[in-house]
């Protein structure tokens, strides 16, 4: 979420071209290095900056952003490259730059602090003012260089903060205490003994439906974010209650987003969010975590409808990730920027004449009509391609038009490739990589494409080689080495990906790795006093508050992912400790779940698994065998949100170590055989796919 939505004409103020780089030049983060040439005396977060603030009794100016953030670039150009503004910053503050991708712990603390001052959600760039003890006493997001659009100019803000810090310490203290009380409230949930029942799911679905847009899909009026966990929850509700309305809401959003400008109709993949309510004009950066989650919800849409468009979106998005966001050794980069050549979206938008020059007049006319291209444009005089005008066409008509225009799209993509590309954020983040590994594996399950499995396994091998050491999970990988203490979502996301790899391959090693990562996670993040997992490990640096949250951000909460991992491990191993920890975790966040359905959607999805108990599907057979693969295809092409799948060899030796879920499962007459178990009861064995289908 940006800190500022209206891009007015930027004010060009004096800059200093020639100066020695600041301390950020030695940092690994691409975002921090972007600011190494600023005239601001930036420090990275660390003891040097904190000690200097204490020694000189100066407030800390904390600026948090990320490499692909458009409004971060705007504020950097307008303010941090301005010599006069930099002079004010250097004179009165200790200036600290933080990459929120590297330090989501700091970002979480200070975003929630900003909400106290703003009375609403924060965003990036985040601009916070701290005491030398890391305590926030004022802040905001984007500030312009001069007053504009009801925002104070940044110099005015700086002078006001210094005045308050020097001469009104009592007021500063009051603000600090107010923020700390808020952090304690949101970052330390109180466990509840109230019952865990379907009512929580029913109420959550009802609440989501109340602010769902019935025309374009999505939540609220705009800007709209393609947030996936609430959609997952609605699909689960539809499956559980057979209420078609919940399914219809999700399908509406998926169809509209796939037609809107938030989707890149030439290159595949989704942009960060839509600035309007109909998914037309995007904020153009593309994030790995968005696309990982959207691949999976579109796969579920395909499983439920078998619509070709949903499959196309999945295939095109994964091709985009392969082409633009994949490291030569298989890992995935974090993002692609919104800007190129200093302008937001310029790489992605078109004028009619440009399309004519590539396609010729006749084809261009048809293309422009279908993709909403006009002379006046829909974005700063140019056009974001979209298919919203054709979203109401009959499916057959859409398919026909698409077949005619697919060659045109390929020609335009080739032409676009000749433009200056947006910068790529080459951070390799463990949690985001885990999400994309899971997305590739999910696509492999659905479509059976071997390249998807290969991509997932290569990325997973990279993570295990470089991001894990003796059970410790690192946040990032740079230069073939893990860096920075990992956070809860790093360990949880990796464990989830390992379980997905186990289901996709039956390689026990993946399961053992998942168990090892999870057990280390519980040792280092679990709150032994109250339950639930802290966001940071027990050997992390001391910060203002050790946060514990079950609320989703742009990605599902770490605790929600942990809950699902624990429940899946219990299915395979039947080790009660995993189930008990998951149940305890739900009780820790019980009150949060009840009062914040949207923010707790991922946790509610895990609760749905817990309350339903999964279908545990065991196939006794050999991978690659036609009937075995037919069984697996039958399972994976159905929408089955609560299921665990295990393939075991019929020829395994008696007494050989095997998982509890496999115990007693044998083949019938030497044929591949399937069992469906639930509530500790298994079906009779079946040897035909259609009979398995009837059991699901």
JSON list of N, CA and C in Angstrom, two decimals, residues 503-536:
[
{"chain": "A", "resi": 503, "resn": "UNK", "atom": "N", "xyz": [4.12, -34.14, -0.91]},
{"chain": "A", "resi": 503, "resn": "UNK", "atom": "CA", "xyz": [2.90, -34.64, -1.54]},
{"chain": "A", "resi": 503, "resn": "UNK", "atom": "C", "xyz": [3.08, -34.82, -3.04]},
{"chain": "A", "resi": 504, "resn": "UNK", "atom": "N", "xyz": [3.89, -33.97, -3.66]},
{"chain": "A", "resi": 504, "resn": "UNK", "atom": "CA", "xyz": [4.06, -34.02, -5.12]},
{"chain": "A", "resi": 504, "resn": "UNK", "atom": "C", "xyz": [5.00, -35.12, -5.56]},
{"chain": "A", "resi": 505, "resn": "UNK", "atom": "N", "xyz": [5.91, -35.54, -4.70]},
{"chain": "A", "resi": 505, "resn": "UNK", "atom": "CA", "xyz": [6.95, -36.48, -5.11]},
{"chain": "A", "resi": 505, "resn": "UNK", "atom": "C", "xyz": [6.99, -37.78, -4.31]},
{"chain": "A", "resi": 506, "resn": "UNK", "atom": "N", "xyz": [6.44, -37.76, -3.11]},
{"chain": "A", "resi": 506, "resn": "UNK", "atom": "CA", "xyz": [6.52, -38.88, -2.16]},
{"chain": "A", "resi": 506, "resn": "UNK", "atom": "C", "xyz": [7.93, -39.12, -1.62]},
{"chain": "A", "resi": 507, "resn": "UNK", "atom": "N", "xyz": [8.84, -38.19, -1.85]},
{"chain": "A", "resi": 507, "resn": "UNK", "atom": "CA", "xyz": [10.19, -38.34, -1.30]},
{"chain": "A", "resi": 507, "resn": "UNK", "atom": "C", "xyz": [10.16, -38.06, 0.20]},
{"chain": "A", "resi": 508, "resn": "UNK", "atom": "N", "xyz": [10.42, -39.08, 1.01]},
{"chain": "A", "resi": 508, "resn": "UNK", "atom": "CA", "xyz": [10.34, -38.94, 2.47]},
{"chain": "A", "resi": 508, "resn": "UNK", "atom": "C", "xyz": [11.27, -37.84, 2.98]},
{"chain": "A", "resi": 509, "resn": "UNK", "atom": "N", "xyz": [12.36, -37.63, 2.25]},
{"chain": "A", "resi": 509, "resn": "UNK", "atom": "CA", "xyz": [13.32, -36.62, 2.70]},
{"chain": "A", "resi": 509, "resn": "UNK", "atom": "C", "xyz": [12.69, -35.25, 2.86]},
{"chain": "A", "resi": 510, "resn": "UNK", "atom": "N", "xyz": [11.77, -34.90, 1.93]},
{"chain": "A", "resi": 510, "resn": "UNK", "atom": "CA", "xyz": [11.08, -33.61, 2.04]},
{"chain": "A", "resi": 510, "resn": "UNK", "atom": "C", "xyz": [10.26, -33.54, 3.33]},
{"chain": "A", "resi": 511, "resn": "UNK", "atom": "N", "xyz": [9.61, -34.62, 3.67]},
{"chain": "A", "resi": 511, "resn": "UNK", "atom": "CA", "xyz": [8.82, -34.64, 4.90]},
{"chain": "A", "resi": 511, "resn": "UNK", "atom": "C", "xyz": [9.72, -34.50, 6.12]},
{"chain": "A", "resi": 512, "resn": "UNK", "atom": "N", "xyz": [10.85, -35.18, 6.12]},
{"chain": "A", "resi": 512, "resn": "UNK", "atom": "CA", "xyz": [11.76, -35.09, 7.25]},
{"chain": "A", "resi": 512, "resn": "UNK", "atom": "C", "xyz": [12.31, -33.67, 7.38]},
{"chain": "A", "resi": 513, "resn": "UNK", "atom": "N", "xyz": [12.60, -33.05, 6.25]},
{"chain": "A", "resi": 513, "resn": "UNK", "atom": "CA", "xyz": [13.06, -31.66, 6.30]},
{"chain": "A", "resi": 513, "resn": "UNK", "atom": "C", "xyz": [11.96, -30.74, 6.84]},
{"chain": "A", "resi": 514, "resn": "UNK", "atom": "N", "xyz": [10.73, -30.98, 6.44]},
{"chain": "A", "resi": 514, "resn": "UNK", "atom": "CA", "xyz": [9.60, -30.18, 6.93]},
{"chain": "A", "resi": 514, "resn": "UNK", "atom": "C", "xyz": [9.47, -30.32, 8.44]},
{"chain": "A", "resi": 515, "resn": "UNK", "atom": "N", "xyz": [9.62, -31.55, 8.94]},
{"chain": "A", "resi": 515, "resn": "UNK", "atom": "CA", "xyz": [9.54, -31.78, 10.38]},
{"chain": "A", "resi": 515, "resn": "UNK", "atom": "C", "xyz": [10.68, -31.08, 11.10]},
{"chain": "A", "resi": 516, "resn": "UNK", "atom": "N", "xyz": [11.88, -31.15, 10.54]},
{"chain": "A", "resi": 516, "resn": "UNK", "atom": "CA", "xyz": [13.02, -30.51, 11.19]},
{"chain": "A", "resi": 516, "resn": "UNK", "atom": "C", "xyz": [12.85, -29.00, 11.26]},
{"chain": "A", "resi": 517, "resn": "UNK", "atom": "N", "xyz": [12.43, -28.39, 10.15]},
{"chain": "A", "resi": 517, "resn": "UNK", "atom": "CA", "xyz": [12.21, -26.94, 10.13]},
{"chain": "A", "resi": 517, "resn": "UNK", "atom": "C", "xyz": [11.13, -26.56, 11.13]},
{"chain": "A", "resi": 518, "resn": "UNK", "atom": "N", "xyz": [10.05, -27.35, 11.17]},
{"chain": "A", "resi": 518, "resn": "UNK", "atom": "CA", "xyz": [8.93, -27.05, 12.07]},
{"chain": "A", "resi": 518, "resn": "UNK", "atom": "C", "xyz": [9.34, -27.20, 13.53]},
{"chain": "A", "resi": 519, "resn": "UNK", "atom": "N", "xyz": [10.07, -28.24, 13.84]},
{"chain": "A", "resi": 519, "resn": "UNK", "atom": "CA", "xyz": [10.50, -28.45, 15.23]},
{"chain": "A", "resi": 519, "resn": "UNK", "atom": "C", "xyz": [11.43, -27.33, 15.69]},
{"chain": "A", "resi": 520, "resn": "UNK", "atom": "N", "xyz": [12.34, -26.90, 14.83]},
{"chain": "A", "resi": 520, "resn": "UNK", "atom": "CA", "xyz": [13.20, -25.77, 15.16]},
{"chain": "A", "resi": 520, "resn": "UNK", "atom": "C", "xyz": [12.36, -24.50, 15.33]},
{"chain": "A", "resi": 521, "resn": "UNK", "atom": "N", "xyz": [11.37, -24.35, 14.49]},
{"chain": "A", "resi": 521, "resn": "UNK", "atom": "CA", "xyz": [10.47, -23.20, 14.58]},
{"chain": "A", "resi": 521, "resn": "UNK", "atom": "C", "xyz": [9.80, -23.16, 15.95]},
{"chain": "A", "resi": 522, "resn": "UNK", "atom": "N", "xyz": [9.29, -24.27, 16.38]},
{"chain": "A", "resi": 522, "resn": "UNK", "atom": "CA", "xyz": [8.61, -24.32, 17.68]},
{"chain": "A", "resi": 522, "resn": "UNK", "atom": "C", "xyz": [9.56, -24.03, 18.83]},
{"chain": "A", "resi": 523, "resn": "UNK", "atom": "N", "xyz": [10.81, -24.46, 18.69]},
{"chain": "A", "resi": 523, "resn": "UNK", "atom": "CA", "xyz": [11.80, -24.18, 19.73]},
{"chain": "A", "resi": 523, "resn": "UNK", "atom": "C", "xyz": [12.13, -22.69, 19.83]},
{"chain": "A", "resi": 524, "resn": "UNK", "atom": "N", "xyz": [12.16, -21.99, 18.70]},
{"chain": "A", "resi": 524, "resn": "UNK", "atom": "CA", "xyz": [12.72, -20.64, 18.65]},
{"chain": "A", "resi": 524, "resn": "UNK", "atom": "C", "xyz": [11.67, -19.54, 18.62]},
{"chain": "A", "resi": 525, "resn": "UNK", "atom": "N", "xyz": [10.44, -19.87, 18.21]},
{"chain": "A", "resi": 525, "resn": "UNK", "atom": "CA", "xyz": [9.42, -18.83, 18.06]},
{"chain": "A", "resi": 525, "resn": "UNK", "atom": "C", "xyz": [8.22, -19.02, 19.00]},
{"chain": "A", "resi": 526, "resn": "UNK", "atom": "N", "xyz": [7.99, -20.22, 19.51]},
{"chain": "A", "resi": 526, "resn": "UNK", "atom": "CA", "xyz": [6.81, -20.49, 20.32]},
{"chain": "A", "resi": 526, "resn": "UNK", "atom": "C", "xyz": [6.90, -19.78, 21.67]},
{"chain": "A", "resi": 527, "resn": "UNK", "atom": "N", "xyz": [5.78, -19.18, 22.07]},
{"chain": "A", "resi": 527, "resn": "UNK", "atom": "CA", "xyz": [5.68, -18.53, 23.37]},
{"chain": "A", "resi": 527, "resn": "UNK", "atom": "C", "xyz": [5.30, -19.58, 24.41]},
{"chain": "A", "resi": 528, "resn": "UNK", "atom": "N", "xyz": [6.27, -19.99, 25.20]},
{"chain": "A", "resi": 528, "resn": "UNK", "atom": "CA", "xyz": [6.04, -21.05, 26.17]},
{"chain": "A", "resi": 528, "resn": "UNK", "atom": "C", "xyz": [5.10, -20.61, 27.29]},
{"chain": "A", "resi": 529, "resn": "UNK", "atom": "N", "xyz": [4.98, -19.32, 27.50]},
{"chain": "A", "resi": 529, "resn": "UNK", "atom": "CA", "xyz": [4.12, -18.83, 28.57]},
{"chain": "A", "resi": 529, "resn": "UNK", "atom": "C", "xyz": [2.65, -18.78, 28.16]},
{"chain": "A", "resi": 530, "resn": "UNK", "atom": "N", "xyz": [2.37, -18.23, 26.99]},
{"chain": "A", "resi": 530, "resn": "UNK", "atom": "CA", "xyz": [0.98, -18.00, 26.59]},
{"chain": "A", "resi": 530, "resn": "UNK", "atom": "C", "xyz": [0.57, -18.75, 25.33]},
{"chain": "A", "resi": 531, "resn": "UNK", "atom": "N", "xyz": [1.52, -19.34, 24.61]},
{"chain": "A", "resi": 531, "resn": "UNK", "atom": "CA", "xyz": [1.19, -20.04, 23.37]},
{"chain": "A", "resi": 531, "resn": "UNK", "atom": "C", "xyz": [1.23, -19.12, 22.17]},
{"chain": "A", "resi": 532, "resn": "UNK", "atom": "N", "xyz": [1.19, -19.72, 21.00]},
{"chain": "A", "resi": 532, "resn": "UNK", "atom": "CA", "xyz": [1.33, -18.97, 19.76]},
{"chain": "A", "resi": 532, "resn": "UNK", "atom": "C", "xyz": [2.78, -18.66, 19.49]},
{"chain": "A", "resi": 533, "resn": "UNK", "atom": "N", "xyz": [3.05, -18.17, 18.30]},
{"chain": "A", "resi": 533, "resn": "UNK", "atom": "CA", "xyz": [4.42, -17.90, 17.88]},
{"chain": "A", "resi": 533, "resn": "UNK", "atom": "C", "xyz": [4.68, -16.40, 17.78]},
{"chain": "A", "resi": 534, "resn": "UNK", "atom": "N", "xyz": [5.80, -15.98, 18.32]},
{"chain": "A", "resi": 534, "resn": "UNK", "atom": "CA", "xyz": [6.27, -14.62, 18.09]},
{"chain": "A", "resi": 534, "resn": "UNK", "atom": "C", "xyz": [6.75, -14.49, 16.64]},
{"chain": "A", "resi": 535, "resn": "UNK", "atom": "N", "xyz": [6.78, -13.26, 16.15]},
{"chain": "A", "resi": 535, "resn": "UNK", "atom": "CA", "xyz": [7.26, -13.04, 14.79]},
{"chain": "A", "resi": 535, "resn": "UNK", "atom": "C", "xyz": [8.77, -13.19, 14.70]},
{"chain": "A", "resi": 536, "resn": "UNK", "atom": "N", "xyz": [9.46, -12.91, 15.79]},
{"chain": "A", "resi": 536, "resn": "UNK", "atom": "CA", "xyz": [10.91, -13.03, 15.81]},
{"chain": "A", "resi": 536, "resn": "UNK", "atom": "C", "xyz": [11.33, -14.17, 16.73]}
]
